[in-house]
Amino acid sequence: MKLVIVESPTKAKTIGRFLGNDYVIRASMGHVMDLPKSKLGVDVEHDFKPEFEISADKKKTITELKKLAKDADGIILATDPDREGEAISAHIEELLGKGKKFVRATFHEITQDAIENALKNPGVVNKQLVDAQTARRVLDRLVGYKLSPLLWQKVRRGLSAGRVQSVALRLIVEREREIQKFNKKEYWTITISLSQNLSVVASEAKQSKITNEIAAAPAAPRNDASTDFELIEINGEKIEMSETFKLYDGEYKVSLTNINSKEAADKIDADLKTKIFTVSDISQKETKRSPQMPYTTSTLQQDASRRFGLSGKRTMSLAQKLYEEGFITYHRTDSVNMATKAVFQIRDFVKKSFGEKYIPEKPRFYKTKQKLAQEAHEAIRPTNVSVSNEKVDQNLGPQYAKLYDMIWRRAVASQMSDAITQSTTVLVEAKSDQPNTYLLKTTGSVLLFDGFLKVNPFGLGDRKLPQFESGEKLNLIQITPIQHETPPPPRYNDASIVSSLEEEGIGRPSTYATIISVIEARLYIERLQGRFIPTSVGMAVNDFLVKNFSDIDDIPFTANMEDELDAIANDGRPWVPMIRDFYTPFEKKLAIVKKADRVEIPTEEIGENCPKDGAPLVIRVGRFGKFISCKNFPNCDYKRAYIEETNFICPKDGGKIIVRKTKKGRTFYGCSNYPKCDFAVWKLSDLKRGAEGEKTTKKRKSTSKK
DNA sequence: CAGTGAGCGAGCTTCCGCTTGACTT
């Protein structure tokens, strides 16, 4: 008997189906050893020796593995083929060790071929890769467990800092400041509605029929409905312009026009009324649109957030179940690669369902753009393309089916043909014998071939233009000047923060969702309609870290770290000097900052005075969220709850429903007349149903359990 | 289901990354 050890139990089950009876497959359930939770666990005096110990929740797993190892003829370490996976193998080897025969087997996809291949070509644990993981772990521990206590001392108890979470917080704080200092600019666009002159062109219409037949896309028939044109040039000069702003995280571009006041717009409006409008140019262009790459963890979370408003946490929990039930491949991945077998299955499926035209000549193979990607797994795809979302609905329910459907469409579309669109641009000149000539433009587009849009129809929508003739005169129907303001850069949400973190190589697929949960749990940020706003505590912590540790609390720090880890893994550089080079200046800085003053958390006045001593009342952020207190604290201890109202009323006594938090920090909604009225619900949607239907609520629950 | 900020000074808070259940509704 041979013992095979992988990380995930679902993976173990799948592999069991491929291998014969002489193999026993077990899962490690992730890391089995870690640094102790309650102390630093790194001996900085003695070459940073880490005190790895068996994780509390893995003692049982290890006991069982040890038992199996005793009877095994050989042990195959088949953990994930990346830095962390290599360390898990090393830890298991160390724990089960002594006289056992270990080999290391790696594969990047769970297919029969890949696994047989891996077993035929066994290797040994890569010590250099393990060293790189040790360095990563020790560095993160030193940063986290040295900075956090400093925050307890200088700001408030229970706070935290770390290489990843502090940069995520910084992104959000910097963005808030960029929004605050953003200068809005007024600008105007001018839309001109023009119509065709039916009686005049009636005879020409016949002639145009010839061109009409040649053109692949038929134009809408001529009619007297008007078409909207945009003003684009005045006397040969373009009115559109753009401004670029440097942000902490990249660049921000806004487009606007050089018409910057109502007076200027009105003047153009009046002048345009005196002009004659003539079609001056018609051009057509075919554009190809290619499908998107199949999902990774990051893009899956982004799309689920954008399309269904799901949090990263929720998406991952739905995906976990889909994975466990065998509907999709592994859901924590940074790879866009699909197993060759799956690619051909999808091509077959598309050919059968939609015809030959819908698959490109050659299969599409995608490459990830992230240079820090470790690509230990496949992209996220359905394990069997012929499984419909109805089947998922029957087995797991509509929420799961919705996510599965999204994954299915993206994966299938990724192997389909390009969509082909024909766009038509019509230019109109507006002039007279008086000064000033204007150029107007309109664009229409027609889908010639839907291609991949057949299964993933996003951003679809034709805009058919009537058939125009060059030189044709048009009638002015209406001129509409519209006022705009340049919008400030948007606040981050679940989708955009994950996108930024991934782009900068900060965090990993298994942590994107938890990074956000952590800074939310510390009350560093709060959500406003799904977007992140830093709290006063978040601002204070961020400013403290940036002021004193900007070399760590910055995007390039992780990129540099990754370069150094690569040198350890690939060139065999020793890890201890790398950590020492980091720690020596860090320790000096820590000692200096320890002597500095406490940080004051800014408060916000609410425009009301304290009933006790008349001083202004302020909003503070405590351990459980916002509350109102006297500015003179601790000399005056007046305090009361910060009440966030909703639009709902209590079905029991008609009081207002307000937002509250449990001791554990969960949000719920209760009656403002508490404790006189004890009405409370977890979700506002429960409230709508509440009055008429306890029965319907119960029914739904029992069916969804099936 | 409904707490909060400091200090008094017990004992404790905290990192990132790899995996699931065990919890709650």
XYZ file of C-alpha atoms (C1' of nucleotides) in Angstrom:
731
model
C 0.000 0.000 0.000
C 1.171 3.492 -0.866
C 0.038 6.608 0.968
C -0.694 9.708 -1.129
C -1.067 13.025 0.689
C -2.813 16.016 -0.897
C -4.156 19.237 0.635
C -7.874 19.140 -0.071
C -10.222 16.249 0.859
C -12.232 16.775 -2.327
C -9.046 16.384 -4.318
C -8.323 13.177 -2.391
C -11.740 11.806 -3.325
C -11.293 12.626 -7.019
C -7.802 11.158 -7.222
C -9.053 8.017 -5.481
C -11.201 7.342 -8.542
C -8.156 7.468 -10.835
C -5.814 5.260 -8.795
C -5.987 1.574 -8.004
C -6.575 -0.193 -4.719
C -2.963 -0.159 -3.583
C -3.156 3.599 -3.036
C -4.610 5.243 0.043
C -5.220 8.966 -0.394
C -5.557 11.410 2.486
C -5.778 15.187 2.851
C -3.615 17.403 5.080
C -6.333 20.124 5.091
C -3.811 22.832 4.359
C -0.856 23.687 6.564
C -0.172 21.291 9.435
C 2.542 23.294 11.209
C 2.671 26.963 12.047
C 4.247 29.459 14.452
C 2.590 29.612 17.889
C -0.347 31.998 18.062
C 0.299 33.487 21.481
C 3.931 34.554 21.105
C 6.389 35.754 18.498
C 7.806 32.272 17.899
C 10.869 33.627 16.104
C 14.214 33.667 17.926
C 15.638 36.952 16.671
C 18.814 36.425 18.719
C 19.611 33.108 17.041
C 19.322 33.427 13.293
C 15.571 33.955 13.469
C 14.980 30.313 14.187
C 11.227 29.722 13.789
C 9.423 27.616 16.399
C 7.083 25.663 14.153
C 4.587 23.480 16.014
C 1.696 21.269 14.969
C -1.388 23.453 14.572
C -4.010 22.729 17.218
C -6.665 21.742 14.690
C -4.307 19.388 12.827
C -3.258 17.098 15.680
C -5.899 14.521 14.734
C -4.945 14.664 11.064
C -1.298 14.063 11.876
C -2.098 11.174 14.225
C -4.061 9.492 11.466
C -1.383 10.110 8.851
C 1.260 8.669 11.181
C -0.808 5.524 11.645
C -1.242 5.061 7.897
C 2.440 5.817 7.258
C 3.457 2.906 9.476
C 1.888 0.359 7.147
C 2.766 2.131 3.913
C 5.450 0.923 1.520
C 6.005 4.474 0.392
C 4.626 7.955 0.942
C 3.841 10.245 -1.976
C 3.755 13.919 -1.072
C 1.289 15.382 -3.569
C 0.551 18.771 -2.024
C 0.076 21.780 -4.333
C 3.014 22.631 -6.620
C 3.798 26.030 -5.118
C 5.751 27.624 -2.273
C 3.192 26.890 0.430
C 2.526 23.366 -0.861
C 6.240 22.577 -0.765
C 6.391 23.676 2.858
C 3.412 21.480 3.750
C 5.240 18.495 2.214
C 8.405 19.357 4.150
C 6.457 19.614 7.408
C 4.723 16.287 6.834
C 8.035 14.632 5.971
C 9.489 15.976 9.193
C 6.547 14.767 11.297
C 6.096 11.300 9.766
C 9.817 10.924 9.131
C 12.398 8.357 10.262
C 13.126 5.548 7.850
C 10.154 6.171 5.611
C 10.402 6.391 1.858
C 9.138 9.769 0.686
C 8.726 11.034 -2.846
C 7.315 14.320 -4.071
C 4.793 14.337 -6.928
C 3.381 17.457 -8.525
C 0.532 18.118 -10.951
C -1.273 21.255 -12.053
C -4.625 19.733 -13.026
C -6.738 16.897 -11.660
C -6.899 14.618 -14.682
C -5.970 10.953 -15.035
C -3.065 11.755 -17.375
C -1.619 14.477 -15.170
C -1.717 12.288 -12.083
C -0.283 9.168 -13.718
C 2.455 11.321 -15.179
C 3.261 12.807 -11.785
C 3.524 9.364 -10.172
C 5.797 8.138 -12.951
C 8.194 11.056 -12.432
C 8.646 11.400 -8.692
C 11.066 13.900 -7.179
C 12.136 15.045 -3.750
C 11.066 17.996 -1.616
C 12.703 21.189 -2.870
C 14.591 22.604 0.106
C 15.128 25.992 -1.502
C 11.420 26.465 -2.109
C 10.756 25.501 1.503
C 13.338 28.079 2.634
C 11.504 30.732 0.636
C 8.282 29.842 2.440
C 10.035 29.978 5.830
C 11.353 33.431 4.996
C 7.893 34.599 3.933
C 6.327 33.217 7.099
C 8.977 34.692 9.425
C 8.836 38.097 7.741
C 5.045 38.280 8.014
C 5.203 37.236 11.649
C 7.829 39.849 12.510
C 5.932 42.636 10.773
C 2.548 41.656 12.223
C 3.590 40.785 15.759
C 5.878 43.776 16.199
C 3.672 46.455 14.661
C 0.373 45.346 16.225
C 1.521 45.712 19.866
C 2.907 49.124 18.969
C -0.606 50.099 17.886
C -2.030 48.788 21.195
C 0.383 51.051 22.982
C 0.034 54.129 20.771
C -3.551 54.011 19.537
C -5.864 51.459 21.143
C -6.018 47.829 22.270
C -6.973 45.057 19.849
C -5.768 46.787 16.683
C -3.607 45.114 14.053
C -1.131 45.791 11.276
C 0.484 43.575 8.676
C 2.292 43.519 5.346
C -0.950 42.900 3.456
C -3.821 44.353 5.500
C -2.039 47.666 6.101
C -1.484 48.233 2.381
C -5.127 47.367 1.675
C -6.137 49.951 4.284
C -3.704 52.452 2.808
C -5.250 52.079 -0.656
C -8.643 52.952 0.805
C -7.398 55.885 2.901
C -5.321 57.364 0.076
C -8.321 57.085 -2.243
C -10.538 58.907 0.258
C -8.031 61.773 0.415
C -7.775 61.859 -3.374
C -11.547 62.185 -3.517
C -11.554 64.960 -0.923
C -8.956 67.051 -2.722
C -10.418 66.419 -6.176
C -11.514 69.621 -7.904
C -14.679 69.057 -9.849
C -14.835 70.821 -13.187
C -17.969 71.905 -14.967
C -18.298 71.054 -18.644
C -21.030 70.875 -21.236
C -21.854 68.551 -24.089
C -24.235 69.471 -26.882
C -26.567 66.950 -28.470
C -28.218 67.874 -31.758
C -31.253 65.948 -33.019
C -31.512 65.900 -36.790
C -34.050 64.315 -39.119
C -33.978 63.319 -42.754
C -35.964 65.028 -45.458
C -38.124 62.176 -46.790
C -39.604 63.774 -49.917
C -36.242 64.919 -51.233
C -34.370 61.646 -50.865
C -37.146 59.363 -52.026
C -35.632 59.022 -55.516
C -32.096 58.593 -54.200
C -33.242 55.777 -51.981
C -33.495 53.467 -54.998
C -29.905 54.052 -55.922
C -28.737 53.412 -52.445
C -30.327 49.999 -52.570
C -27.288 48.689 -54.419
C -24.896 49.698 -51.704
C -27.381 48.406 -49.239
C -27.082 44.913 -50.641
C -23.322 44.970 -50.560
C -23.177 46.144 -46.997
C -23.272 43.220 -44.637
C -25.457 44.945 -42.121
C -28.751 46.410 -43.250
C -29.429 49.926 -42.075
C -32.785 50.771 -40.631
C -35.202 52.002 -43.285
C -35.331 55.733 -43.822
C -37.835 57.340 -41.580
C -38.690 60.654 -40.030
C -37.503 59.757 -36.564
C -34.629 61.984 -35.556
C -31.081 60.853 -34.850
C -28.961 62.274 -32.037
C -25.551 63.696 -32.991
C -22.838 64.949 -30.658
C -20.892 68.144 -31.254
C -17.202 67.174 -31.589
C -15.364 70.053 -33.326
C -15.641 73.803 -33.624
C -13.731 75.356 -36.537
C -11.637 72.220 -36.904
C -10.711 72.086 -33.236
C -11.769 69.133 -31.092
C -13.840 70.083 -28.063
C -13.122 66.875 -26.163
C -10.157 66.891 -23.824
C -8.915 64.741 -20.986
C -7.137 65.164 -17.687
C -4.952 62.587 -15.990
C -4.431 62.453 -12.238
C -1.782 60.486 -10.434
C -3.233 58.274 -7.748
C -1.420 56.288 -5.065
C -2.552 53.245 -6.972
C -2.103 54.049 -10.686
C -3.658 56.774 -12.790
C -7.107 58.262 -13.156
C -8.304 59.761 -16.394
C -11.396 61.893 -16.891
C -12.669 63.193 -20.197
C -14.467 66.480 -20.551
C -15.027 69.196 -23.154
C -13.636 72.709 -23.405
C -17.133 74.181 -23.109
C -17.086 75.123 -19.460
C -20.048 77.402 -18.776
C -23.734 77.807 -19.486
C -22.987 81.061 -21.335
C -20.578 79.340 -23.718
C -23.015 76.480 -24.311
C -25.918 78.886 -24.921
C -23.862 80.871 -27.417
C -23.086 77.722 -29.402
C -26.728 76.678 -29.137
C -27.906 79.969 -30.635
C -25.255 79.942 -33.372
C -26.058 76.331 -34.374
C -29.692 77.325 -34.983
C -28.562 79.505 -37.900
C -26.614 76.714 -39.656
C -27.332 74.262 -42.413
C -26.596 70.614 -41.620
C -25.008 68.460 -44.314
C -23.774 64.878 -44.079
C -20.060 65.114 -44.861
C -18.728 61.636 -44.292
C -19.928 58.079 -43.712
C -17.495 55.360 -42.726
C -17.889 51.764 -41.719
C -15.597 49.517 -39.770
C -15.698 45.920 -38.692
C -14.426 45.160 -35.211
C -13.724 41.823 -33.623
C -14.322 41.203 -29.979
C -12.603 38.300 -28.279
C -13.979 36.420 -25.278
C -12.489 36.940 -21.827
C -10.173 34.498 -20.125
C -11.770 31.884 -17.873
C -12.141 32.839 -14.222
C -9.479 32.990 -11.536
C -10.417 33.585 -7.881
C -9.896 37.297 -8.294
C -11.984 37.766 -11.461
C -14.677 35.431 -10.132
C -15.038 37.551 -7.007
C -15.044 40.745 -9.048
C -17.802 39.584 -11.403
C -19.924 38.061 -8.629
C -19.676 41.376 -6.786
C -20.507 43.493 -9.844
C -23.319 41.318 -11.163
C -24.950 39.912 -8.043
C -23.585 42.145 -5.292
C -22.009 39.171 -3.527
C -19.179 39.736 -1.061
C -15.931 37.902 -1.653
C -16.659 35.811 1.399
C -20.083 34.756 0.131
C -18.767 33.972 -3.353
C -16.045 31.761 -1.920
C -18.456 29.885 0.294
C -20.778 29.184 -2.667
C -17.798 28.153 -4.804
C -16.491 25.883 -2.035
C -19.710 23.885 -2.109
C -19.739 23.741 -5.924
C -16.190 22.397 -5.755
C -16.979 19.861 -3.047
C -19.981 18.565 -4.980
C -17.824 18.104 -8.050
C -19.429 20.796 -10.228
C -16.367 23.018 -10.691
C -12.590 22.755 -10.527
C -10.665 24.222 -7.606
C -11.779 27.748 -6.756
C -8.621 29.213 -5.194
C -6.398 29.749 -8.188
C -4.482 32.442 -10.035
C -4.220 30.467 -13.283
C -6.204 31.064 -16.484
C -5.038 27.793 -17.998
C -7.560 25.037 -18.718
C -6.699 21.344 -18.978
C -6.270 20.382 -22.642
C -8.893 17.685 -22.233
C -11.410 20.222 -20.981
C -10.650 22.568 -23.860
C -11.509 19.867 -26.386
C -14.633 18.857 -24.485
C -15.840 22.433 -24.610
C -15.054 22.713 -28.321
C -17.057 19.547 -28.993
C -19.930 20.830 -26.920
C -20.000 24.170 -28.740
C -19.791 22.517 -32.136
C -22.704 20.210 -31.345
C -24.842 22.892 -29.756
C -24.241 25.863 -32.058
C -22.336 24.637 -35.121
C -18.827 24.735 -36.499
C -18.874 28.513 -36.977
C -18.840 29.050 -33.234
C -15.427 27.547 -32.541
C -12.179 29.132 -33.713
C -9.882 27.043 -35.939
C -7.403 26.508 -33.153
C -8.152 26.157 -29.439
C -7.462 29.247 -27.388
C -4.736 29.041 -24.775
C -4.549 31.844 -22.247
C -1.600 33.199 -20.350
C -1.859 34.995 -17.043
C -0.790 38.620 -16.916
C 0.189 38.485 -13.264
C 3.902 37.997 -12.997
C 3.587 36.810 -9.403
C 1.075 34.084 -10.254
C 2.113 30.654 -9.021
C -0.303 28.664 -11.219
C -0.591 25.586 -9.050
C -4.079 24.799 -10.349
C -6.274 25.236 -13.388
C -8.589 28.128 -14.104
C -12.056 27.837 -12.563
C -14.305 25.893 -14.970
C -17.166 23.390 -14.888
C -15.765 19.890 -14.449
C -18.275 18.651 -17.014
C -19.536 21.114 -19.610
C -22.737 19.132 -20.216
C -23.928 19.673 -16.633
C -26.564 22.414 -16.741
C -27.287 24.994 -14.091
C -30.746 23.404 -13.680
C -29.023 20.357 -12.289
C -27.085 22.533 -9.843
C -30.343 24.227 -8.906
C -31.935 20.857 -8.109
C -28.963 19.674 -6.066
C -27.899 22.831 -4.239
C -30.379 25.638 -4.884
C -30.718 28.824 -6.941
C -27.843 30.785 -5.350
C -25.387 28.087 -6.337
C -26.927 27.695 -9.776
C -26.505 31.422 -10.392
C -22.783 31.309 -9.665
C -22.323 28.056 -11.564
C -24.071 29.529 -14.584
C -21.685 32.493 -14.525
C -18.644 30.187 -14.357
C -20.045 27.928 -17.072
C -20.710 30.790 -19.493
C -17.329 32.365 -18.997
C -15.462 29.060 -19.465
C -17.454 28.002 -22.547
C -17.272 31.485 -24.105
C -13.500 31.506 -23.611
C -13.222 28.764 -26.265
C -15.669 30.284 -28.753
C -15.261 32.439 -31.854
C -14.837 36.200 -31.861
C -17.953 38.327 -32.167
C -17.980 40.646 -35.170
C -19.556 44.073 -35.007
C -19.953 46.583 -37.784
C -19.876 50.160 -36.656
C -20.938 53.112 -38.763
C -19.807 56.655 -38.133
C -21.688 59.554 -39.694
C -20.210 63.056 -39.658
C -22.330 66.151 -40.239
C -21.035 69.608 -41.005
C -22.992 72.602 -39.731
C -22.161 75.859 -41.499
C -23.468 79.014 -43.128
C -21.978 82.080 -44.836
C -21.311 83.462 -41.360
C -18.216 82.508 -39.294
C -17.978 79.257 -37.269
C -18.270 75.761 -38.672
C -19.246 72.831 -36.475
C -18.681 69.114 -36.853
C -21.163 66.611 -35.399
C -20.848 62.884 -35.068
C -23.010 59.858 -34.434
C -22.083 56.201 -34.287
C -24.220 53.132 -34.818
C -23.298 49.521 -34.482
C -24.795 46.256 -35.631
C -23.783 42.773 -34.604
C -22.811 40.774 -37.704
C -21.913 37.565 -35.885
C -22.549 36.902 -32.224
C -19.779 34.298 -31.684
C -19.025 33.893 -27.981
C -21.751 36.405 -27.121
C -24.178 33.569 -27.800
C -23.431 32.146 -24.354
C -22.093 35.230 -22.561
C -24.065 38.173 -23.895
C -22.648 41.120 -22.003
C -22.704 44.681 -23.267
C -24.871 43.601 -26.160
C -27.138 46.112 -27.839
C -27.353 47.316 -31.402
C -27.796 50.926 -32.285
C -29.171 51.003 -35.789
C -28.835 54.197 -37.768
C -31.038 55.151 -40.675
C -29.338 55.055 -44.068
C -27.632 58.370 -44.678
C -26.267 59.685 -47.980
C -23.145 61.742 -48.256
C -24.078 65.319 -49.079
C -27.613 64.891 -47.781
C -29.111 67.876 -45.976
C -30.713 67.245 -42.578
C -33.379 69.152 -40.645
C -32.692 70.535 -37.213
C -35.189 69.224 -34.669
C -33.661 70.138 -31.338
C -30.439 71.243 -29.631
C -29.827 70.015 -26.089
C -26.896 71.395 -24.086
C -26.210 69.150 -21.075
C -24.268 70.171 -17.986
C -21.753 67.706 -16.480
C -19.239 67.589 -13.686
C -16.002 65.619 -13.820
C -16.486 62.792 -11.308
C -13.872 62.167 -8.594
C -12.139 58.773 -8.622
C -14.546 56.162 -7.235
C -14.271 54.662 -3.777
C -13.132 51.056 -3.698
C -15.633 48.221 -3.453
C -15.219 44.453 -3.118
C -14.490 44.099 -6.826
C -12.043 46.968 -7.328
C -9.986 46.404 -4.167
C -9.421 42.746 -5.061
C -8.494 43.790 -8.583
C -5.919 46.292 -7.265
C -4.466 43.923 -4.686
C -4.042 41.205 -7.284
C -2.491 43.582 -9.780
C 0.111 44.650 -7.233
C 0.772 41.052 -6.165
C -0.467 41.707 -2.619
C -2.283 38.791 -0.990
C -3.167 35.454 -2.561
C -6.348 33.866 -3.930
C -6.968 32.133 -0.599
C -6.807 35.438 1.278
C -8.469 38.156 -0.844
C -11.827 37.741 0.897
C -10.334 37.587 4.412
C -8.183 40.702 3.925
C -11.346 42.753 3.533
C -13.033 40.979 6.451
C -10.102 41.811 8.712
C -9.951 45.545 8.077
C -13.725 45.635 8.385
C -13.648 43.706 11.678
C -11.066 46.154 13.092
C -13.469 48.955 12.138
C -10.792 50.551 9.986
C -13.347 50.857 7.200
C -17.105 50.870 6.810
C -19.383 50.274 3.868
C -21.606 52.850 2.245
C -23.738 51.265 -0.461
C -21.107 48.604 -0.939
C -18.180 51.033 -1.129
C -15.405 51.422 1.444
C -14.879 54.527 3.551
C -12.118 54.698 6.161
C -13.230 55.415 9.749
C -11.427 57.819 12.049
C -9.603 54.853 13.609
C -8.616 53.572 10.166
C -7.253 56.999 9.241
C -5.332 57.335 12.495
C -3.784 53.868 12.215
C -2.894 54.392 8.566
C -1.309 57.788 9.174
C 0.705 56.413 12.074
C 2.023 53.529 9.957
C 2.757 55.680 6.911
C 4.532 58.264 9.026
C 6.791 55.757 10.748
C 6.953 52.662 8.540
C 6.297 53.836 4.993
C 9.007 51.509 3.666
C 6.938 48.501 4.780
C 3.479 49.971 4.437
C 3.802 50.458 0.697
C 3.133 48.604 -2.537
C 6.786 48.010 -3.587
C 7.613 46.237 -0.321
C 5.798 43.060 -1.320
C 7.182 43.155 -4.864
C 10.738 43.405 -3.465
C 10.027 40.642 -1.020
C 8.849 38.395 -3.857
C 12.067 39.096 -5.787
C 14.119 38.074 -2.781
C 12.022 34.953 -2.232
C 12.610 34.050 -5.881
C 16.347 34.350 -5.349
C 16.087 31.988 -2.376
C 13.928 29.500 -4.280
C 15.744 29.610 -7.624
C 19.364 30.553 -6.894
C 19.678 28.950 -3.477
C 20.421 32.177 -1.621
C 20.250 31.623 2.165
C 17.120 33.038 3.802
C 18.558 34.197 7.142
C 20.613 37.149 5.761
C 17.570 38.361 3.858
C 15.514 38.476 7.044
C 18.408 40.060 8.936
C 18.761 42.808 6.327
C 15.117 43.602 6.829
C 14.959 43.222 10.594
C 18.020 45.229 11.693
C 16.741 48.655 10.538
C 13.154 47.694 11.403
C 14.103 46.965 15.014
C 15.890 50.322 15.322
C 12.859 52.140 14.014
C 10.593 50.240 16.406
C 12.699 51.380 19.367
C 12.463 55.017 18.278
C 8.720 54.953 17.641
C 8.101 53.293 21.013
C 9.210 56.524 22.670
C 6.876 58.698 20.614
C 3.586 60.169 21.879
C 0.226 58.492 21.767
C -1.841 59.041 18.646
C -5.078 60.917 18.992
C -8.024 59.546 17.053
C -9.833 62.452 15.389
C -13.488 62.962 16.283
C -16.338 64.515 14.382
C -18.671 67.063 16.021
C -22.366 66.416 15.508
C -23.525 70.005 16.109
C -25.194 69.349 19.423
C -24.090 70.129 22.978
C -23.596 67.808 25.915
C -26.568 67.826 28.318
C -24.139 67.424 31.228
C -21.543 70.144 30.696
C -22.552 71.886 27.454
C -19.412 70.957 25.516
C -19.808 69.781 21.893
C -20.827 66.168 21.348
C -18.653 64.089 19.031
C -18.766 60.753 17.196
C -16.138 58.266 18.343
C -15.361 54.822 16.946
C -15.232 52.262 19.748
C -14.701 48.552 19.810
C -18.218 47.915 18.560
C -18.613 50.800 16.158
C -19.629 54.429 16.363
C -21.056 56.046 19.475
C -21.681 59.572 20.671
C -19.782 61.062 23.581
C -18.836 64.374 25.143
C -15.771 66.054 23.706
C -14.508 66.547 27.257
C -14.056 62.873 27.986
C -12.586 61.754 30.405
C -13.625 64.824 32.407
C -17.213 64.274 31.369
C -18.480 60.749 30.758
C -21.750 61.484 28.950
C -22.393 58.934 26.214
C -25.197 57.478 24.156
C -25.624 55.150 21.195
C -25.071 56.382 17.658
C -28.372 55.687 15.945
C -28.555 54.794 12.305
C -32.149 54.922 11.106
C -33.819 52.913 8.351
C -36.953 53.647 6.353
C -38.834 50.816 8.023
C -41.286 50.931 10.900
C -41.781 48.382 13.611
C -44.746 46.052 12.908
C -45.272 45.635 16.661
C -45.638 49.207 17.908
C -44.960 51.451 14.892
C -41.616 52.694 16.203
C -38.679 53.388 13.902
C -36.453 50.463 12.926
C -32.794 51.235 13.607
C -29.497 49.511 12.829
C -27.856 47.767 15.772
C -24.966 45.438 16.436
C -24.707 42.292 18.563
C -21.923 41.751 21.047
C -20.148 39.716 18.417
C -20.409 42.521 15.896
C -23.183 41.190 13.687
C -25.603 43.757 12.323
C -29.300 43.412 13.083
C -32.345 45.664 12.971
C -34.404 46.464 16.058
C -37.174 48.765 17.234
C -36.014 52.146 18.521
C -38.340 51.745 21.526
C -36.174 49.005 23.027
C -36.361 47.876 25.797
C -40.080 48.750 25.830
C -40.454 46.926 22.504
C -38.197 43.990 21.803
C -38.919 43.530 18.079
C -35.801 42.601 16.075
C -34.856 40.969 12.750
C -31.577 40.026 11.069
C -32.407 41.264 7.603
C -34.517 44.146 6.388
C -35.981 41.805 3.774
C -37.391 39.689 6.632
C -39.211 42.783 7.763
C -41.166 43.210 4.534
C -42.431 39.678 4.776
C -42.723 39.766 8.530
C -46.322 40.978 8.891
C -48.183 38.694 6.534
C -46.143 35.588 6.408
C -44.410 33.590 9.055
C -45.744 30.562 7.250
C -44.153 31.432 3.923
C -40.842 32.049 5.638
C -40.887 28.646 7.244
C -41.848 26.971 3.995
C -38.930 28.497 2.159
C -36.561 27.351 4.813
C -37.659 23.740 4.702
C -37.491 23.473 0.913
C -34.090 25.097 0.679
C -32.699 22.552 3.097
C -33.408 19.740 0.658
C -29.696 40.270 19.953
C -29.220 46.029 22.551
C -21.618 46.526 25.267
C -18.182 51.145 23.750
C -13.506 56.032 25.165
C -8.798 56.355 29.741
C -6.626 54.349 33.999
C -6.244 51.307 38.117
C -2.764 46.956 36.040
C -5.075 40.813 36.213
C -4.431 38.603 31.367
C -5.018 39.363 26.677
C -5.217 41.429 21.941
C -1.858 40.603 16.780
C 0.498 38.432 11.260
C -0.169 35.657 6.223
C -1.422 31.635 3.885
C -3.018 26.806 3.260
C -7.407 24.004 4.154
C -12.479 22.678 6.184
C -16.095 22.191 9.221
C -18.475 24.036 13.589
C -20.870 27.668 14.637
C -24.816 31.102 13.899
C -29.268 32.571 11.200
